[in-house]
PDB file of C-alpha atoms in Angstrom:
ATOM      1  CA  MET F   1     -14.607  71.318-111.255  1.00 53.00           C
ATOM      2  CA  ALA F   2     -14.177  68.835-108.828  1.00 56.00           C
ATOM      3  CA  VAL F   3     -16.782  68.425-105.885  1.00 58.00           C
ATOM      4  CA  PRO F   4     -15.496  68.673-102.521  1.00 62.00           C
ATOM      5  CA  LEU F   5     -14.794  65.912-100.489  1.00 66.00           C
ATOM      6  CA  LYS F   6     -16.623  65.287 -97.381  1.00 67.00           C
ATOM      7  CA  LEU F   7     -15.581  62.863 -94.713  1.00 68.00           C
ATOM      8  CA  ARG F   8     -18.037  61.508 -91.419  1.00 66.00           C
ATOM      9  CA  GLU F   9     -15.724  62.569 -88.657  1.00 58.00           C
ATOM     10  CA  GLU F  10     -17.603  60.489 -86.190  1.00 46.00           C
ATOM     11  CA  ARG F  11     -15.384  57.708 -84.696  1.00 46.00           C
ATOM     12  CA  GLN F  12     -15.537  54.331 -86.546  1.00 44.00           C
ATOM     13  CA  ASN F  13     -15.565  51.174 -84.905  1.00 42.00           C
ATOM     14  CA  VAL F  14     -12.140  49.752 -85.512  1.00 37.00           C
ATOM     15  CA  PRO F  15     -12.081  45.677 -85.664  1.00 36.00           C
ATOM     16  CA  CYS F  16      -9.026  43.776 -84.487  1.00 33.00           C
ATOM     17  CA  PHE F  17      -7.545  41.374 -86.612  1.00 29.00           C
ATOM     18  CA  ALA F  18      -5.710  38.353 -85.244  1.00 33.00           C
ATOM     19  CA  VAL F  19      -4.036  35.665 -87.080  1.00 31.00           C
ATOM     20  CA  PRO F  20      -5.848  32.331 -85.943  1.00 34.00           C
ATOM     21  CA  ILE F  21      -4.076  29.991 -83.593  1.00 30.00           C
ATOM     22  CA  LYS F  22      -4.061  26.225 -84.775  1.00 34.00           C
ATOM     23  CA  ALA F  23      -4.095  23.239 -82.563  1.00 33.00           C
ATOM     24  CA  ALA F  24      -0.315  22.010 -82.142  1.00 33.00           C
ATOM     25  CA  ARG F  25      -0.135  18.444 -82.958  1.00 34.00           C
ATOM     26  CA  LEU F  26       2.240  15.941 -81.783  1.00 31.00           C
ATOM     27  CA  SER F  27       3.738  12.899 -83.597  1.00 34.00           C
ATOM     28  CA  ALA F  28       3.581   9.856 -81.596  1.00 38.00           C
ATOM     29  CA  GLY F  29       7.408   9.688 -81.467  1.00 45.00           C
ATOM     30  CA  LEU F  30       9.775   7.090 -79.765  1.00 44.00           C
ATOM     31  CA  THR F  31      10.617   6.655 -76.271  1.00 49.00           C
ATOM     32  CA  LEU F  32      14.571   6.349 -75.875  1.00 46.00           C
ATOM     33  CA  THR F  33      16.113   4.758 -73.228  1.00 49.00           C
ATOM     34  CA  GLY F  34      19.416   6.341 -72.103  1.00 53.00           C
ATOM     35  CA  PRO F  35      22.695   4.465 -70.744  1.00 50.00           C
ATOM     36  CA  ASP F  36      21.419   5.094 -66.952  1.00 55.00           C
ATOM     37  CA  GLY F  37      18.287   3.558 -67.652  1.00 56.00           C
ATOM     38  CA  SER F  38      16.224   6.677 -67.492  1.00 53.00           C
ATOM     39  CA  ARG F  39      13.606   7.140 -70.174  1.00 57.00           C
ATOM     40  CA  ARG F  40      12.710  10.101 -72.298  1.00 54.00           C
ATOM     41  CA  HIS F  41      10.391  10.850 -75.124  1.00 53.00           C
ATOM     42  CA  ALA F  42      12.054  11.471 -78.543  1.00 45.00           C
ATOM     43  CA  SER F  43       9.967  14.687 -79.034  1.00 52.00           C
ATOM     44  CA  ASP F  44      11.212  16.379 -75.926  1.00 55.00           C
ATOM     45  CA  ARG F  45      14.146  18.135 -77.343  1.00 54.00           C
ATOM     46  CA  GLY F  46      12.139  19.360 -79.852  1.00 52.00           C
ATOM     47  CA  GLN F  47       9.590  20.940 -77.574  1.00 54.00           C
ATOM     48  CA  GLN F  48      12.442  22.201 -75.493  1.00 51.00           C
ATOM     49  CA  VAL F  49      13.795  24.227 -78.510  1.00 47.00           C
ATOM     50  CA  ALA F  50      10.319  25.030 -79.430  1.00 49.00           C
ATOM     51  CA  ARG F  51       9.820  26.761 -75.963  1.00 54.00           C
ATOM     52  CA  GLY F  52      13.092  28.534 -76.280  1.00 57.00           C
ATOM     53  CA  LYS F  53      12.148  30.437 -79.172  1.00 60.00           C
ATOM     54  CA  SER F  54       8.353  31.178 -78.431  1.00 68.00           C
ATOM     55  CA  THR F  55      10.177  32.677 -74.879  1.00 82.00           C
ATOM     56  CA  VAL F  56      12.786  34.906 -77.014  1.00 84.00           C
ATOM     57  CA  ARG F  57       9.589  35.933 -79.242  1.00 84.00           C
ATOM     58  CA  GLU F  58       7.996  37.023 -75.996  1.00 91.00           C
ATOM     59  CA  ASP F  59      11.079  38.866 -74.539  1.00 92.00           C
ATOM     60  CA  ARG F  60      10.797  40.730 -78.158  1.00 93.00           C
ATOM     61  CA  ARG F  61       7.738  41.804 -77.950  1.00 94.00           C
ATOM     62  CA  ASP F  62       7.782  42.580 -74.466  1.00 96.00           C
ATOM     63  CA  ALA F  63      10.640  44.796 -75.014  1.00 96.00           C
ATOM     64  CA  LEU F  64       9.306  46.760 -77.940  1.00 97.00           C
ATOM     65  CA  LEU F  65       5.905  47.355 -76.107  1.00 96.00           C
ATOM     66  CA  ALA F  66       7.998  48.984 -73.156  1.00 96.00           C
ATOM     67  CA  LEU F  67       9.984  51.177 -75.636  1.00 97.00           C
ATOM     68  CA  LEU F  68       6.914  52.207 -77.374  1.00 96.00           C
ATOM     69  CA  ALA F  69       5.015  53.256 -73.994  1.00 94.00           C
ATOM     70  CA  GLY F  70       1.642  53.249 -76.305  1.00 95.00           C
ATOM     71  CA  ARG F  71       3.247  54.986 -79.755  1.00 96.00           C
ATOM     72  CA  PRO F  72       1.376  53.713 -82.647  1.00 97.00           C
ATOM     73  CA  ILE F  73       3.668  52.145 -85.046  1.00 98.00           C
ATOM     74  CA  VAL F  74       3.079  53.523 -89.019  1.00 98.00           C
ATOM     75  CA  LEU F  75       4.037  51.291 -91.711  1.00 98.00           C
ATOM     76  CA  VAL F  76       4.731  53.308 -94.934  1.00 98.00           C
ATOM     77  CA  GLY F  77       5.900  52.461 -98.248  1.00 96.00           C
ATOM     78  CA  MET F  78       4.655  51.873-101.901  1.00 93.00           C
ATOM     79  CA  MET F  79       1.710  50.195-103.169  1.00 89.00           C
ATOM     80  CA  GLY F  80       2.115  46.213-103.243  1.00 87.00           C
ATOM     81  CA  ALA F  81       5.103  46.877-100.306  1.00 92.00           C
ATOM     82  CA  GLY F  82       2.833  44.340 -98.055  1.00 91.00           C
ATOM     83  CA  LYS F  83       1.705  46.842 -95.364  1.00 94.00           C
ATOM     84  CA  THR F  84      -1.533  45.896 -94.779  1.00 94.00           C
ATOM     85  CA  THR F  85      -0.532  42.128 -94.656  1.00 94.00           C
ATOM     86  CA  VAL F  86       2.470  42.341 -92.708  1.00 96.00           C
ATOM     87  CA  GLY F  87       0.876  44.942 -90.673  1.00 97.00           C
ATOM     88  CA  ARG F  88      -1.860  42.511 -89.570  1.00 97.00           C
ATOM     89  CA  ARG F  89       0.732  40.046 -88.734  1.00 97.00           C
ATOM     90  CA  LEU F  90       2.719  42.614 -86.438  1.00 97.00           C
ATOM     91  CA  ALA F  91      -0.362  43.674 -84.659  1.00 97.00           C
ATOM     92  CA  ALA F  92      -1.077  40.022 -83.797  1.00 96.00           C
ATOM     93  CA  GLN F  93       2.204  39.561 -82.679  1.00 95.00           C
ATOM     94  CA  LEU F  94       2.398  42.431 -80.689  1.00 97.00           C
ATOM     95  CA  GLY F  95      -1.064  42.101 -79.283  1.00 96.00           C
ATOM     96  CA  ARG F  96      -2.327  45.390 -80.964  1.00 97.00           C
ATOM     97  CA  ARG F  97      -5.067  46.272 -83.294  1.00 96.00           C
ATOM     98  CA  PHE F  98      -4.154  47.033 -87.015  1.00 98.00           C
ATOM     99  CA  VAL F  99      -5.956  49.994 -88.964  1.00 97.00           C
ATOM    100  CA  ASP F 100      -5.901  50.291 -92.857  1.00 96.00           C
ATOM    101  CA  SER F 101      -5.933  54.181 -93.547  1.00 95.00           C
ATOM    102  CA  ASP F 102      -7.479  53.702 -96.926  1.00 93.00           C
ATOM    103  CA  GLU F 103     -10.068  51.307 -95.488  1.00 94.00           C
ATOM    104  CA  GLU F 104     -10.894  54.172 -92.885  1.00 95.00           C
ATOM    105  CA  ILE F 105     -10.955  56.823 -95.614  1.00 93.00           C
ATOM    106  CA  GLU F 106     -13.251  54.963 -97.595  1.00 93.00           C
ATOM    107  CA  LYS F 107     -15.394  54.452 -94.560  1.00 93.00           C
ATOM    108  CA  ALA F 108     -15.624  58.155 -93.928  1.00 90.00           C
ATOM    109  CA  ALA F 109     -16.075  58.883 -97.535  1.00 89.00           C
ATOM    110  CA  GLY F 110     -18.390  56.279 -98.370  1.00 92.00           C
ATOM    111  CA  MET F 111     -16.833  55.525-101.594  1.00 91.00           C
ATOM    112  CA  SER F 112     -13.646  53.567-102.698  1.00 90.00           C
ATOM    113  CA  ILE F 113     -10.178  55.197-103.098  1.00 87.00           C
ATOM    114  CA  GLU F 114     -10.742  55.076-107.099  1.00 85.00           C
ATOM    115  CA  ASP F 115     -14.113  56.815-106.829  1.00 90.00           C
ATOM    116  CA  ILE F 116     -13.022  59.475-104.484  1.00 90.00           C
ATOM    117  CA  PHE F 117      -9.840  60.223-107.311  1.00 87.00           C
ATOM    118  CA  ALA F 118     -11.887  59.984-109.965  1.00 87.00           C
ATOM    119  CA  THR F 119     -14.879  62.147-108.667  1.00 90.00           C
ATOM    120  CA  HIS F 120     -12.797  64.942-106.225  1.00 90.00           C
ATOM    121  CA  GLY F 121      -9.429  64.738-107.719  1.00 88.00           C
ATOM    122  CA  GLU F 122      -5.675  63.519-105.515  1.00 86.00           C
ATOM    123  CA  ALA F 123      -5.638  67.153-103.942  1.00 88.00           C
ATOM    124  CA  ASP F 124      -8.902  66.783-102.023  1.00 90.00           C
ATOM    125  CA  PHE F 125      -8.311  62.774-101.303  1.00 90.00           C
ATOM    126  CA  ARG F 126      -4.640  63.668 -99.588  1.00 90.00           C
ATOM    127  CA  ALA F 127      -6.699  66.488 -97.474  1.00 91.00           C
ATOM    128  CA  GLY F 128      -9.087  63.980 -96.290  1.00 92.00           C
ATOM    129  CA  GLU F 129      -6.422  61.350 -95.898  1.00 94.00           C
ATOM    130  CA  VAL F 130      -4.574  63.870 -93.101  1.00 95.00           C
ATOM    131  CA  ARG F 131      -7.652  64.140 -91.099  1.00 95.00           C
ATOM    132  CA  VAL F 132      -8.396  60.725 -91.221  1.00 95.00           C
ATOM    133  CA  ILE F 133      -5.095  59.518 -89.993  1.00 96.00           C
ATOM    134  CA  ALA F 134      -4.763  62.298 -87.434  1.00 96.00           C
ATOM    135  CA  ARG F 135      -7.792  60.795 -85.879  1.00 95.00           C
ATOM    136  CA  LEU F 136      -6.354  57.103 -86.062  1.00 96.00           C
ATOM    137  CA  LEU F 137      -2.878  58.257 -84.068  1.00 96.00           C
ATOM    138  CA  ARG F 138      -4.867  59.605 -81.261  1.00 94.00           C
ATOM    139  CA  ASP F 139      -5.487  55.928 -80.283  1.00 90.00           C
ATOM    140  CA  PRO F 140      -2.852  54.367 -78.253  1.00 88.00           C
ATOM    141  CA  ASP F 141      -1.301  50.712 -79.156  1.00 93.00           C
ATOM    142  CA  LEU F 142      -2.102  50.712 -82.798  1.00 96.00           C
ATOM    143  CA  VAL F 143      -0.373  49.573 -85.940  1.00 98.00           C
ATOM    144  CA  LEU F 144      -1.277  51.614 -88.893  1.00 98.00           C
ATOM    145  CA  GLY F 145      -1.310  50.882 -92.642  1.00 97.00           C
ATOM    146  CA  THR F 146      -0.959  54.098 -94.672  1.00 97.00           C
ATOM    147  CA  GLY F 147      -1.842  54.756 -98.297  1.00 93.00           C
ATOM    148  CA  GLY F 148       1.792  54.925-100.495  1.00 93.00           C
ATOM    149  CA  GLY F 149       1.297  58.404-101.240  1.00 93.00           C
ATOM    150  CA  ALA F 150       0.390  59.456 -97.617  1.00 95.00           C
ATOM    151  CA  PHE F 151       3.884  59.523 -95.672  1.00 97.00           C
ATOM    152  CA  ILE F 152       4.998  61.738 -99.073  1.00 96.00           C
ATOM    153  CA  ASN F 153       2.409  64.555 -97.960  1.00 95.00           C
ATOM    154  CA  PRO F 154       4.443  67.008 -95.617  1.00 95.00           C
ATOM    155  CA  GLU F 155       1.498  67.414 -93.323  1.00 95.00           C
ATOM    156  CA  THR F 156       0.999  64.045 -92.801  1.00 96.00           C
ATOM    157  CA  ARG F 157       4.765  63.038 -92.504  1.00 97.00           C
ATOM    158  CA  ALA F 158       5.258  65.802 -89.986  1.00 97.00           C
ATOM    159  CA  LEU F 159       2.294  64.333 -88.010  1.00 96.00           C
ATOM    160  CA  VAL F 160       3.443  60.638 -87.892  1.00 97.00           C
ATOM    161  CA  LYS F 161       7.188  61.865 -87.097  1.00 97.00           C
ATOM    162  CA  SER F 162       5.521  63.760 -84.148  1.00 96.00           C
ATOM    163  CA  THR F 163       3.363  61.292 -82.761  1.00 96.00           C
ATOM    164  CA  ALA F 164       4.398  57.580 -83.934  1.00 97.00           C
ATOM    165  CA  VAL F 165       7.319  55.464 -84.838  1.00 98.00           C
ATOM    166  CA  SER F 166       7.610  54.952 -88.694  1.00 98.00           C
ATOM    167  CA  VAL F 167       8.787  51.739 -90.635  1.00 98.00           C
ATOM    168  CA  TRP F 168       9.280  52.110 -94.358  1.00 98.00           C
ATOM    169  CA  ILE F 169       8.553  48.417 -95.686  1.00 97.00           C
ATOM    170  CA  LYS F 170      11.017  48.675 -98.829  1.00 95.00           C
ATOM    171  CA  ALA F 171      10.510  46.166-101.690  1.00 92.00           C
ATOM    172  CA  ASP F 172      12.459  46.947-105.225  1.00 92.00           C
ATOM    173  CA  PHE F 173      10.635  47.343-108.689  1.00 92.00           C
ATOM    174  CA  GLU F 174       9.811  43.811-109.803  1.00 91.00           C
ATOM    175  CA  LEU F 175       8.206  42.788-106.791  1.00 90.00           C
ATOM    176  CA  LEU F 176       5.922  45.351-106.291  1.00 89.00           C
ATOM    177  CA  TYR F 177       4.962  45.458-110.412  1.00 88.00           C
ATOM    178  CA  ASN F 178       4.082  41.839-110.076  1.00 86.00           C
ATOM    179  CA  ARG F 179       2.067  42.372-107.190  1.00 85.00           C
ATOM    180  CA  VAL F 180       0.119  45.749-108.559  1.00 82.00           C
ATOM    181  CA  SER F 181      -0.291  44.429-111.848  1.00 78.00           C
ATOM    182  CA  ARG F 182      -2.963  41.795-110.164  1.00 74.00           C
ATOM    183  CA  ARG F 183      -5.118  44.311-109.146  1.00 69.00           C
ATOM    184  CA  GLY F 184      -6.827  47.145-111.092  1.00 62.00           C
ATOM    185  CA  ASN F 185      -7.958  49.605-108.199  1.00 60.00           C
ATOM    186  CA  ARG F 186      -4.469  51.167-108.248  1.00 67.00           C
ATOM    187  CA  PRO F 187      -5.830  55.175-109.445  1.00 66.00           C
ATOM    188  CA  LEU F 188      -1.848  55.946-109.959  1.00 65.00           C
ATOM    189  CA  LEU F 189      -1.604  53.325-112.324  1.00 72.00           C
ATOM    190  CA  LYS F 190      -4.265  53.549-114.799  1.00 74.00           C
ATOM    191  CA  THR F 191      -2.071  55.317-117.233  1.00 76.00           C
ATOM    192  CA  ALA F 192      -0.624  53.837-121.050  1.00 73.00           C
ATOM    193  CA  ASP F 193       2.577  52.708-119.142  1.00 84.00           C
ATOM    194  CA  PRO F 194       1.929  51.735-115.936  1.00 84.00           C
ATOM    195  CA  ARG F 195       5.781  50.550-115.585  1.00 89.00           C
ATOM    196  CA  ASP F 196       6.922  53.516-116.536  1.00 90.00           C
ATOM    197  CA  THR F 197       4.631  55.108-113.742  1.00 90.00           C
ATOM    198  CA  LEU F 198       5.904  53.024-111.182  1.00 90.00           C
ATOM    199  CA  ARG F 199       9.177  53.463-112.072  1.00 93.00           C
ATOM    200  CA  LYS F 200       9.008  57.161-111.475  1.00 93.00           C
ATOM    201  CA  LEU F 201       6.806  57.097-108.656  1.00 92.00           C
ATOM    202  CA  ILE F 202       9.575  55.139-106.779  1.00 94.00           C
ATOM    203  CA  GLU F 203      12.095  57.429-107.900  1.00 96.00           C
ATOM    204  CA  LYS F 204      10.121  60.153-106.573  1.00 96.00           C
ATOM    205  CA  ARG F 205       9.082  58.566-103.197  1.00 95.00           C
ATOM    206  CA  TYR F 206      11.964  56.216-102.005  1.00 97.00           C
ATOM    207  CA  PRO F 207      14.109  59.406-100.692  1.00 97.00           C
ATOM    208  CA  ILE F 208      11.168  60.697 -98.607  1.00 98.00           C
ATOM    209  CA  TYR F 209      10.515  57.112 -97.305  1.00 97.00           C
ATOM    210  CA  GLY F 210      13.961  56.761 -96.302  1.00 97.00           C
ATOM    211  CA  GLU F 211      13.397  59.673 -93.659  1.00 98.00           C
ATOM    212  CA  ALA F 212      11.195  56.691 -91.401  1.00 98.00           C
ATOM    213  CA  ASP F 213      12.712  55.982 -88.408  1.00 98.00           C
ATOM    214  CA  VAL F 214      13.472  52.336 -89.436  1.00 97.00           C
ATOM    215  CA  THR F 215      13.620  50.463 -93.153  1.00 97.00           C
ATOM    216  CA  ILE F 216      12.831  46.805 -93.661  1.00 96.00           C
ATOM    217  CA  VAL F 217      13.052  45.325 -96.783  1.00 92.00           C
ATOM    218  CA  SER F 218      10.239  43.408 -98.207  1.00 85.00           C
ATOM    219  CA  THR F 219      10.878  40.281-100.047  1.00 81.00           C
ATOM    220  CA  ASP F 220       8.784  36.991-100.910  1.00 80.00           C
ATOM    221  CA  ALA F 221       9.645  35.554 -97.143  1.00 83.00           C
ATOM    222  CA  PRO F 222       6.619  34.255 -95.029  1.00 89.00           C
ATOM    223  CA  HIS F 223       4.516  37.717 -93.536  1.00 90.00           C
ATOM    224  CA  ASP F 224       5.062  36.363 -90.167  1.00 92.00           C
ATOM    225  CA  ALA F 225       8.624  36.570 -90.497  1.00 92.00           C
ATOM    226  CA  VAL F 226       8.823  40.233 -91.969  1.00 93.00           C
ATOM    227  CA  ALA F 227       6.894  40.940 -88.848  1.00 95.00           C
ATOM    228  CA  GLY F 228       9.341  39.575 -86.724  1.00 94.00           C
ATOM    229  CA  ASP F 229      12.032  41.625 -88.792  1.00 95.00           C
ATOM    230  CA  ILE F 230       9.944  44.925 -88.071  1.00 97.00           C
ATOM    231  CA  VAL F 231       9.945  43.854 -84.113  1.00 97.00           C
ATOM    232  CA  ASP F 232      13.876  43.337 -84.121  1.00 96.00           C
ATOM    233  CA  ALA F 233      14.507  46.355 -85.917  1.00 97.00           C
ATOM    234  CA  LEU F 234      12.378  48.830 -83.711  1.00 97.00           C
ATOM    235  CA  VAL F 235      13.576  47.002 -80.335  1.00 97.00           C
ATOM    236  CA  ALA F 236      17.399  48.198 -82.050  1.00 96.00           C
ATOM    237  CA  PHE F 237      16.262  51.665 -82.683  1.00 97.00           C
ATOM    238  CA  LEU F 238      14.157  52.555 -79.854  1.00 97.00           C
ATOM    239  CA  GLY F 239      17.003  51.245 -77.465  1.00 95.00           C
ATOM    240  CA  ARG F 240      20.072  53.156 -78.972  1.00 94.00           C
ATOM    241  CA  GLN F 241      17.223  56.069 -78.760  1.00 91.00           C
ATOM    242  CA  GLN F 242      16.642  55.639 -75.154  1.00 91.00           C
ATOM    243  CA  GLN F 243      20.401  54.930 -74.599  1.00 91.00           C
ATOM    244  CA  ARG F 244      20.796  58.688 -75.813  1.00 91.00           C
ATOM    245  CA  GLU F 245      18.054  60.036 -73.980  1.00 87.00           C
ATOM    246  CA  ASP F 246      19.303  58.566 -70.610  1.00 85.00           C
ATOM    247  CA  ALA F 247      22.904  59.822 -71.566  1.00 86.00           C
ATOM    248  CA  ALA F 248      21.709  63.270 -72.091  1.00 84.00           C
ATOM    249  CA  HIS F 249      19.867  63.549 -68.441  1.00 81.00           C
ATOM    250  CA  GLY F 250      23.020  61.879 -66.929  1.00 76.00           C
ATOM    251  CA  GLU F 251      21.648  58.881 -66.136  1.00 64.00           C
TER     252      GLU F 251
END
């Protein structure tokens, strides 16, 4: 008989992850003389382009933060989709803090996810997961990465839909398997045929992940680029949502 899972419910101090900013290095370049005798540095054009791109990124960020109005962003998807790594990049771009729900569950339970499954079983783990995610979603301005099975739980899914904006980071089978096979701490894949197990999980879970507000396809692109795609997709989704609400109120 499985031992009931007990979680420490006190508030945890959640670390803020940030991407280090490296000092920009400018090459010596050339000084060019124009037909009118004016002089300019060869790097000026590059700096103007960089400033333009920076302004666009800042405008997108500000637009998204205004549309979110403090609501959390919840990342869902299969193990290995990149929710934690991309989530950290996304939080850094938005000036928000990132939290991994599995890490918070481990802190609350005082043991690893793998040990929770082995000692208490999946049902107790899911019940504890709901409680931890409910606590985390009470905090505004959050980017939350969730475990692969969290959004599959109807109670957790309803909670996310009512309090946050959800993003499914979708990846194909081979990409997922290549990533998860490098690590041995995936309890659901400790089977005689992990490839087949992963395929079955995908078949079961993908239709449910499809209920997320936004879907982003995960590739081997840089994580900052994927985070940027999420920002664009959320601005488009929330912008349309705002337009519908304004129309409904006759504005």
